[in-house]
Short mmCIF file of C-alpha atoms in Angstrom, two decimals:
data_model
loop_
_atom_site.label_atom_id
_atom_site.label_comp_id
_atom_site.label_asym_id
_atom_site.label_seq_id
_atom_site.Cartn_x
_atom_site.Cartn_y
_atom_site.Cartn_z
CA UNK E 1 0.01 -0.14 0.01
CA UNK E 2 1.59 3.29 -1.13
CA UNK E 3 0.25 6.54 1.00
CA UNK E 4 0.12 9.62 -1.39
CA UNK E 5 -1.48 13.07 -0.22
CA UNK E 6 -4.20 14.30 -2.26
CA UNK E 7 -4.84 18.10 -2.05
CA UNK E 8 -8.29 19.41 -1.76
CA UNK E 9 -9.45 22.91 -1.96
CA UNK E 10 -12.44 24.37 -0.33
CA UNK E 11 -13.18 27.10 -2.64
CA UNK E 12 -14.01 25.33 -6.00
CA UNK E 13 -13.92 28.99 -7.83
CA UNK E 14 -10.37 29.30 -6.87
CA UNK E 15 -9.60 25.73 -7.80
CA UNK E 16 -11.09 26.35 -11.26
CA UNK E 17 -9.19 29.84 -11.51
CA UNK E 18 -5.88 28.10 -10.67
CA UNK E 19 -6.54 25.48 -13.43
CA UNK E 20 -7.21 28.36 -15.85
CA UNK E 21 -10.86 26.75 -16.44
CA UNK E 22 -13.66 28.66 -17.73
CA UNK E 23 -17.07 27.44 -18.46
CA UNK E 24 -16.23 26.34 -21.80
CA UNK E 25 -13.04 24.58 -21.16
CA UNK E 26 -15.21 22.48 -18.48
CA UNK E 27 -17.38 21.26 -21.43
CA UNK E 28 -14.40 20.56 -23.41
CA UNK E 29 -12.71 18.36 -20.87
CA UNK E 30 -14.78 16.45 -18.81
CA UNK E 31 -12.00 14.38 -17.26
CA UNK E 32 -11.50 17.59 -15.07
CA UNK E 33 -15.13 17.87 -14.03
CA UNK E 34 -14.77 14.70 -12.38
CA UNK E 35 -11.74 16.11 -10.23
CA UNK E 36 -13.87 19.13 -9.44
CA UNK E 37 -17.00 17.30 -8.39
CA UNK E 38 -15.00 14.94 -6.00
CA UNK E 39 -13.19 18.10 -4.67
CA UNK E 40 -16.55 19.76 -4.06
CA UNK E 41 -18.13 16.60 -2.52
CA UNK E 42 -15.43 15.90 -0.08
CA UNK E 43 -14.87 19.52 1.02
CA UNK E 44 -18.48 19.52 2.14
CA UNK E 45 -18.26 16.29 4.05
CA UNK E 46 -15.17 17.99 5.75
CA UNK E 47 -16.93 21.13 6.43
CA UNK E 48 -20.04 19.21 7.92
CA UNK E 49 -17.76 17.19 10.51
CA UNK E 50 -15.90 20.02 11.51
CA UNK E 51 -19.21 21.93 12.46
CA UNK E 52 -20.47 18.80 14.08
CA UNK E 53 -17.21 19.02 16.44
CA UNK E 54 -15.95 15.70 14.94
CA UNK E 55 -12.41 15.11 13.36
CA UNK E 56 -12.90 13.43 9.93
CA UNK E 57 -10.40 10.77 8.53
CA UNK E 58 -10.99 10.33 4.93
CA UNK E 59 -9.09 7.73 2.74
CA UNK E 60 -9.02 6.96 -0.94
CA UNK E 61 -8.02 3.67 -2.78
CA UNK E 62 -6.33 3.74 -6.08
CA UNK E 63 -5.88 0.89 -8.26
CA UNK E 64 -3.09 0.06 -10.85
CA UNK E 65 -4.97 1.91 -13.54
CA UNK E 66 -5.05 5.09 -11.26
#
């Protein structure tokens, strides 16, 4: 098992700006849309856990195909 960190942004607007994505670019590159959706969901779960007074521990699995 290999441990590798993953970076998530709480502000998806900032993430899109840093990736230089506008609405037209998102439509053209659907692969990045999946990354943005994953980021949005996990950031929301972390925020909810924080406001509930819990310390979240999230893990992800990656297979040989990444």
